[in-house]
Structure formats: C-alpha cells, structure tokens
Amino acid sequence: MSFLKKSPWIIHYDGTSCNGCDIEVLACLTPLYDVERFGVVNTGNPKHADILLITGSVNEQNKDVVWQIFNQMPNPKVVVAVGICATSGGIFAECYNVMGGVDKIIPVDVYVPGCAARPESIIDGVVKAVEILEEKRAAMTKKRKMAKVRRVSGPVSLSNMF
Amino acid sequence: MSKRTIVPFGPQHPVLPEPIHLDLVLEDEKVVEAIPSIGFVHRGLEKLVEKKEFTEYVYVAERICGICSFMHGMGYCQAVENIMGIKIPERAEYLRTLWAELSRIHSHLLWLGLLADAFGFESLFMHCWKLREQILDVFESTTGGRVIFSVCKIGGVRKDIDQDTLKGIVAVIDKMQKELKELTDVFIEDYSVKHRLVGVGVLTKQEAHEVGAVGPMMRASGINQDMRKLGYAAYKYLDFEPVVENDGDCYARTLVRIREIYQSMDLIRQCAAKMPEGEIEEKFKGMPSGERFERLEQPRGEVIYYVKANGTKFLDRVRVRTPTFTNVPALLKILQGCDLADVPMMVLTIDPCISCTER
Ligand code: SF4
C-alpha cells in the first residue's frame, strides 16, 4: 500500500466554523493552490477517506456527526484540526454551546492554527498528516506481521494437535 | 397515491459545504415536502456580548460568517456608532463601502462557482474560484487578511488605502471585468447550463412577498428592494439602481447575482474616483446607551442588527437577523414539487450561509 503516501484522500467536515476556514479549505482545491495535482482528492464519502479535515469546534448537536464520520473512516486515518476554532474553540470558546476543540471528541493528530488558517498552512498540515499516515500504516503492517508470526508458531493450534 | 419515502439530506453531504439537514419527503422522484433541522453550527455568540467589551465584540461580529465577514463587522459598528452619535469621517465611509463591494464580488463569485459545482460543471467552478483569488489578493494587500480582515472598528476603519493602491484596485477590477465576461457568458448562454436553470424552482412575486424572501432571491422575483438605497456608509453619494429580474426561477437568481457583480465593480470605480482626503477614524469617549436597529444589504440579502446598550462597556443584547434565515421559508417553498436531482441546486440558489443563520 505504499501508493497511499502520494495521494491521500481527504474528507472535510464543517463543525461550528464561521465559514472562514471552510472557504480556505476549498480554496486549497481550486486553481491557485490546486492540491489535486499532488493527488489530494476531496471526497464526500468517509469510507474513501484517509484524512479528516475539521474546521470549527464541536457542539452538542454535531458531536455525534463528527464521531460517526471518524468511525466510518478505514484505518489508518489522520485527523487535522483546521483553524483555531477546531483547536481550542478560539474566539467562541466562551460561548455556551461550544464544547471546545475537536480533540474533546476524537483524537487529533495535526493542529493548524490561524483565524482564518491560510491555505498555505492548511496544505502544510495535510503534508504533516501524510507523514503521520505513513507511520500509522507502517505500525499497522508491523502489527499484522507479528500477529501472523504468532499464529504460525503458536504452541497449540488445531493442525498441530492432529 | 404513490408510496412516500423520506430521504435524509445532510448534514455531511458531498454537495453541501456546510451542515444543514433536510428530510425530503418524496413521492417517486418528486419532493412533496422538505423538513429542515438546524443547530449544527449554533455557537451562541450573541450571548458573548456579556463577556466581551463592546469594542471587542467587533471581532466576534466579523466571525458570524467568514464570507460576508466585513459587512457583519460594519453592521455592528454602524449600530453602535448610531447609538453613540458618532459621525465617522467621509473617507472612512468610502473605504467601508469599497471593502463591502469587494466582499460582494468575492461572495457572488464564490456562489457562482458552487452553483456550477452543484450542476456538475466542475471546470466552471474552478474558473470562478480562480477569478475570485484576485479579489482576495486585493484584500490581502489592503487589509492583511484574506477572509477575515478586522479593519472595521467603532468610529471608522483601521487602515487607509493610498492613492496608488486605489488606482491598482481599479486596474485589477478592469482586468477582471474582461475575464468575468467570458465566464458569465457561459452561465447566461450555455445550453446545458440553461437547461438546468430555466424554469426551475420558480418563486412568484406574490410568494416571495408572502414568505418574506430577501436579497437576490427577492429581486429575482421582481421586487425592487435594496437596503443600500437607505444610504448608509457612502452609498448615499453613489449612483446605482437595484438589479431586478422578473422570472423568479434559478436562472433569474443567477442573472441577478451576475449583474450585481458588474454593479459592484462600477460602485468600486465610483468610490475610487470620489473618495475625499481626510481622517479615517473618529475618536470617541464614553459608553453607549440606548438601542438601535440597523439594516444593511449583504450579498445574500438584508441583515438586521439590533443592539441594546445600557451605558456600561458590556452591551445588553445583540440580535442579528441574517438573510439566509429569512430565505429558508422561501427555500422550502421552491423545494415542494421539484425533482430530487434538483435539490442541491435549489438549496444553493438561496446562497445558503448556515453559519450566520445559526450563529
Ligand atoms: S478559526 Fe477563525 S476563521 Fe476559522 S472558523 Fe474559527 S472563527 Fe472562523
């Protein structure tokens, strides 16, 4: 699966953002920044995605949605919190309906600060995310190999007994 | 009667940039009813006025929506200024108008792109967004930010634009106008685009009036109303007429927005030509006391700011009634009886901004 390294597919979910970071995420996909030339594709389907980009913080209403999207993504997966809202709640941290950063609900791997986060820094965040994705993939492969070894040389298995 | 099916639409959906949830009740392919449920983006920022000082709240107001962020800041500032009786310098008024009109261009271009995406014309979407970057560059060079500027403050603006930069802006606009022409011709004349837009989602004048539509949605149905005509900021010195179309379908709404882009370009030229020299902010003392309604025309329609102050540095109440909120009933109206395949486009033609609807 080494091709994963080159073309991560991302899914974007807008939490309680103000749209500022949202349109910057979209701007990354359009001609001036155009991340698609690196093979980064924006997909709407969580089951196709490797990287989850979240803008905005979480609240009572959308925390289940965020959790669901995260759970539906196949392993290995990486979460990138875009903007200061997604990191900590930012300017809205004191609002009654804002629970805080996305990391209150799901594990976040990369934080992209900024209000609004610039497209350059969002792309930077995605590049970081690809590295982490690689590490996670390597770790998974290792674990799988170990499990296989254990299964083959295990002390008691049915085929050994008869 | 055929069997009814309910199709959930959103909150996470490929064509939706923002989370809104609709339960679409279908009979075969026809939508008979749409039931919205909202609250995914609710933050409760109106209540933040109790925690932030009234001068700081401008930053929060700007973050009600990242697309018309400047105009939200401006509306709030105008309301407070009117309560306190501050008369801002004329140059500041012009500068505000300039940035507001640039925001309108950027917002409409963004919308045109999303519309193209909704009917599956990907390259057109990319072109619109490419053009839009030129406006963002202007924002970046004059204010320092691409989407959130924070240049508006109570009593005026924070940054001045010198004469050369003004000329530069007009040059950018002139250049853009040519490129824009090519792009909008596709929207106006292309057969397949028209096929998706003409006669789809008709809102008659009467209906628009009844459901209380605002902005381009209303003007596309033949109602001539534009809050800029109230003459806030520098609009009182400028010369323009509201853009009105009569058909009330998706095509008319597209036309209104396209013509408004050209109108905004014209307004920017007027601003640059008429801008007087002088101060850009008015110093003020004291705390606001009293209340005020302020109406503004945003790209999506009329926004109403209500501010109530009590003489301390914390306001009593800020209430924002945003254009999308008022346009949701209109959306539900046009969704009735449409095809399921047209739903994404219908949702887009009201130019939804969920984050300002729910605040
Ligand atoms: S970080 Fe700033 S620009 Fe981004 S969603 Fe939050 S308030 Fe908006």
XYZ file of N, CA and C in Angstrom, chain A residues 106-161:
168
model
N -12.728 13.436 19.305
C -11.921 12.433 18.602
C -10.442 12.800 18.727
N -9.555 11.811 18.589
C -8.126 12.132 18.679
C -7.671 12.946 17.470
N -6.966 14.044 17.735
C -6.487 14.907 16.654
C -4.984 14.721 16.508
N -4.507 14.596 15.272
C -3.081 14.381 15.046
C -2.343 15.662 14.691
N -2.984 16.516 13.896
C -2.310 17.736 13.460
C -3.207 18.941 13.765
N -2.605 19.978 14.338
C -3.351 21.214 14.572
C -2.829 22.286 13.623
N -3.735 22.934 12.920
C -3.333 24.048 12.056
C -3.902 25.323 12.665
N -3.072 26.164 13.255
C -3.610 27.370 13.878
C -3.922 28.442 12.844
N -4.515 29.515 13.288
C -4.822 30.625 12.386
C -6.297 30.918 12.391
N -6.622 32.160 12.212
C -8.025 32.547 12.183
C -8.145 33.652 11.142
N -8.449 33.367 9.913
C -8.610 32.043 9.352
C -7.248 31.445 8.997
N -7.175 30.110 9.043
C -5.942 29.440 8.645
C -5.701 29.714 7.171
N -4.468 30.038 6.812
C -4.185 30.325 5.394
C -4.085 29.024 4.601
N -4.409 29.075 3.313
C -4.300 27.853 2.506
C -2.916 27.222 2.599
N -1.879 28.053 2.633
C -0.524 27.503 2.728
C -0.384 26.649 3.973
N -0.900 27.153 5.097
C -0.713 26.384 6.317
C -1.610 25.151 6.339
N -2.761 25.240 5.666
C -3.620 24.053 5.593
C -2.893 22.968 4.797
N -2.267 23.372 3.683
C -1.537 22.395 2.866
C -0.393 21.802 3.690
N 0.281 22.670 4.432
C 1.340 22.205 5.334
C 0.818 21.143 6.290
N -0.355 21.427 6.845
C -0.974 20.487 7.775
C -1.250 19.153 7.105
N -1.710 19.210 5.862
C -2.012 17.965 5.155
C -0.726 17.183 4.891
N 0.349 17.926 4.556
C 1.636 17.249 4.328
C 2.092 16.537 5.599
N 1.962 17.220 6.733
C 2.277 16.586 8.025
C 1.408 15.351 8.215
N 0.148 15.508 7.876
C -0.790 14.403 8.076
C -0.384 13.188 7.254
N 0.154 13.438 6.053
C 0.565 12.316 5.205
C 1.699 11.548 5.880
N 2.640 12.291 6.489
C 3.729 11.624 7.218
C 3.171 10.735 8.315
N 2.255 11.305 9.078
C 1.689 10.538 10.193
C 0.939 9.321 9.670
N 0.269 9.525 8.542
C -0.469 8.429 7.934
C 0.485 7.279 7.601
N 1.656 7.659 7.075
C 2.676 6.673 6.739
C 3.108 5.893 7.978
N 3.383 6.653 9.039
C 3.821 5.996 10.280
C 2.764 5.018 10.758
N 1.520 5.494 10.740
C 0.443 4.636 11.231
C 0.328 3.379 10.382
N 0.504 3.576 9.082
C 0.401 2.438 8.180
C 1.513 1.431 8.478
N 2.737 1.977 8.669
C 3.866 1.097 8.966
C 3.599 0.319 10.252
N 3.100 1.049 11.243
C 2.832 0.392 12.526
C 1.799 -0.705 12.353
N 0.793 -0.423 11.521
C -0.259 -1.425 11.307
C 0.282 -2.671 10.630
N 1.125 -2.429 9.610
C 1.677 -3.569 8.875
C 2.512 -4.437 9.811
N 3.287 -3.762 10.646
C 4.157 -4.484 11.578
C 3.311 -5.359 12.494
N 2.254 -4.732 12.990
C 1.393 -5.445 13.931
C 0.773 -6.671 13.255
N 0.390 -6.471 11.996
C -0.246 -7.561 11.280
C 0.739 -8.720 11.090
N 1.999 -8.345 10.753
C 3.026 -9.371 10.548
C 3.256 -10.134 11.836
N 3.363 -9.382 12.935
C 3.595 -10.008 14.241
C 2.477 -11.002 14.537
N 1.284 -10.569 14.266
C 0.135 -11.420 14.564
C 0.214 -12.705 13.750
N 0.665 -12.565 12.506
C 0.773 -13.737 11.637
C 1.816 -14.705 12.188
N 2.974 -14.141 12.566
C 4.055 -14.960 13.122
C 3.542 -15.721 14.323
N 2.831 -15.025 15.172
C 2.332 -15.678 16.382
C 1.378 -16.823 16.023
N 0.601 -16.581 14.999
C -0.375 -17.591 14.637
C 0.326 -18.859 14.107
N 1.381 -18.673 13.342
C 2.084 -19.813 12.742
C 2.826 -20.621 13.802
N 3.521 -19.904 14.701
C 4.372 -20.633 15.634
C 3.718 -20.822 17.001
N 2.449 -20.549 17.050
C 1.765 -20.677 18.336
C 1.828 -22.104 18.853
N 1.823 -22.293 20.171
C 2.016 -23.623 20.741
C 0.875 -24.597 20.419
N -0.341 -24.164 20.608
C -1.422 -25.116 20.370
C -2.307 -24.612 19.251
N -2.315 -25.304 18.160
C -3.313 -24.967 17.150
C -3.920 -26.269 16.670
N -5.016 -26.188 16.064
C -5.734 -27.399 15.689
C -4.897 -28.324 14.815
N -4.156 -27.698 13.850
C -3.414 -28.538 12.917
C -2.260 -29.257 13.623
N -1.725 -28.662 14.691
C -0.653 -29.320 15.445
C -1.165 -30.551 16.187
N -2.401 -30.432 16.631
C -2.916 -31.476 17.505
C -3.199 -32.776 16.768
